[in-house]
Coordinates of C-alpha atoms in Angstrom, one line a residue:
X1 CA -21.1 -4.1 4.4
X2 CA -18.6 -4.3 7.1
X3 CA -19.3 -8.0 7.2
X4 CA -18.4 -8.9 3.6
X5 CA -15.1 -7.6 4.6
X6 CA -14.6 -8.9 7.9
X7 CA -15.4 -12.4 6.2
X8 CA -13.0 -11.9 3.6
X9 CA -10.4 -11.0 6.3
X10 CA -11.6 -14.5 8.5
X11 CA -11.5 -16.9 5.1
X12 CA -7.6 -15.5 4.6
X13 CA -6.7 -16.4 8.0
X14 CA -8.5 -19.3 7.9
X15 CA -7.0 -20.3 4.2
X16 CA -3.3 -19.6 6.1
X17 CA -4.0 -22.1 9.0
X18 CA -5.4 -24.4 6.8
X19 CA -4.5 -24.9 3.1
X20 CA -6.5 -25.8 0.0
X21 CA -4.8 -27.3 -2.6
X22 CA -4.9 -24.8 -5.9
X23 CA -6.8 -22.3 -4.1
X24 CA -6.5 -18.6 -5.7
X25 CA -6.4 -17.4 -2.2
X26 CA -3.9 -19.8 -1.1
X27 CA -1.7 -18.6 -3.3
X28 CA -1.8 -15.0 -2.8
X29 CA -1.5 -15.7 0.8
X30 CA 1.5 -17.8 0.0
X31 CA 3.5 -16.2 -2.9
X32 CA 3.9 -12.5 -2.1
X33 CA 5.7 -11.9 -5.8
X34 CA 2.2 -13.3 -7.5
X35 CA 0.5 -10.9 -4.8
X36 CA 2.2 -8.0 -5.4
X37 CA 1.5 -8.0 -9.1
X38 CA -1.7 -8.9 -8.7
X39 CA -2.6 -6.2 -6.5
X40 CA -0.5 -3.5 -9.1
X41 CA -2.3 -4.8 -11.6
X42 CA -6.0 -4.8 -10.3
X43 CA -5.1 -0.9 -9.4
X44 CA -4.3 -0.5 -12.8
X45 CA -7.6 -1.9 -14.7
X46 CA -9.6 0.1 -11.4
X47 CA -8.0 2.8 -12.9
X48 CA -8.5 2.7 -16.1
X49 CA -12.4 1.1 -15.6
X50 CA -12.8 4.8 -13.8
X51 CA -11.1 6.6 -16.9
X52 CA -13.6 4.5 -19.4
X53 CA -16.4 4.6 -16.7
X54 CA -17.5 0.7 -17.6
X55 CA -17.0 -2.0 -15.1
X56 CA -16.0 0.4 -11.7
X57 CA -17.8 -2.3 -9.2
X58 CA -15.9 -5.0 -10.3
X59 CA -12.6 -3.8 -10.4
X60 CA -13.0 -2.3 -7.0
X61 CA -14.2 -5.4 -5.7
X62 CA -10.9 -6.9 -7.2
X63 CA -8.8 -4.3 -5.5
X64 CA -10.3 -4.6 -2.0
X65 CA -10.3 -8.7 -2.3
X66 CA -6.7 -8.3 -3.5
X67 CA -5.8 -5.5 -1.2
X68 CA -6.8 -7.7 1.9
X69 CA -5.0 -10.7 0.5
X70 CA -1.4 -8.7 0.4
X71 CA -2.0 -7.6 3.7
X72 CA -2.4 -10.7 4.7
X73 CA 0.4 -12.5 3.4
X74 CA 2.6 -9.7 4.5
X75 CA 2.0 -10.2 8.4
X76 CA 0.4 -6.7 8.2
X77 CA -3.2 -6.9 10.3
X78 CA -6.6 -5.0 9.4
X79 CA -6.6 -4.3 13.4
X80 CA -3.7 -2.2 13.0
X81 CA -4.2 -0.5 10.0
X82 CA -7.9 0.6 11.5
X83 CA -5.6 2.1 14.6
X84 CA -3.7 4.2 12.5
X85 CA -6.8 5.4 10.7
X86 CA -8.5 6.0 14.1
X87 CA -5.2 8.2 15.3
X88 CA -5.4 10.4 12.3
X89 CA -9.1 10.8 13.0
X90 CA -8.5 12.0 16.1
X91 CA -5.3 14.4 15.3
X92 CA -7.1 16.4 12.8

């Protein structure tokens, strides 16, 4: 499990360093407008998927591939995010 998402953290890095040309990943990484609204609107259809209770795994798996995308093309790292979780573990 925890693989699948440390690969999908290693192929945005790697997609960063090195480009391909009309990658979907590319340009998340590269256009943070497109990546916001992407990530709004896969929240939105997660949301409503839960609501209607069709098609949950899929839009999660949207969300998360999304999710680590923004992150990514906002300088913000998975390393420190996992920190801050760890801290709040600890001070509760």
């Amino acid at each position: 499990m925890l693989n699948t998402l440390e690969n999908l953290f290693k192929l945005a890095r790697e997609r960063k360093k090195n480009p391909v040309v009309g990658s979907y990943t590319n340009k998340l990484l590269n256009d943070k407008s497109f990546a916001k609204e992407k990530i709004l609107e896969e929240i939105e259809e997660l949301i409503e998927a839960v609501k209607e209770n069709t098609n949950t795994i899929h839009e999660a798996a949207d969300v998360i591939y999304h999710l680590i995308m923004y992150l990514e093309s906002n300088q913000i790292k998975i390393e420190d995010v996992t920190n801050e979780l760890e801290k709040r573990k600890t001070s509760k």
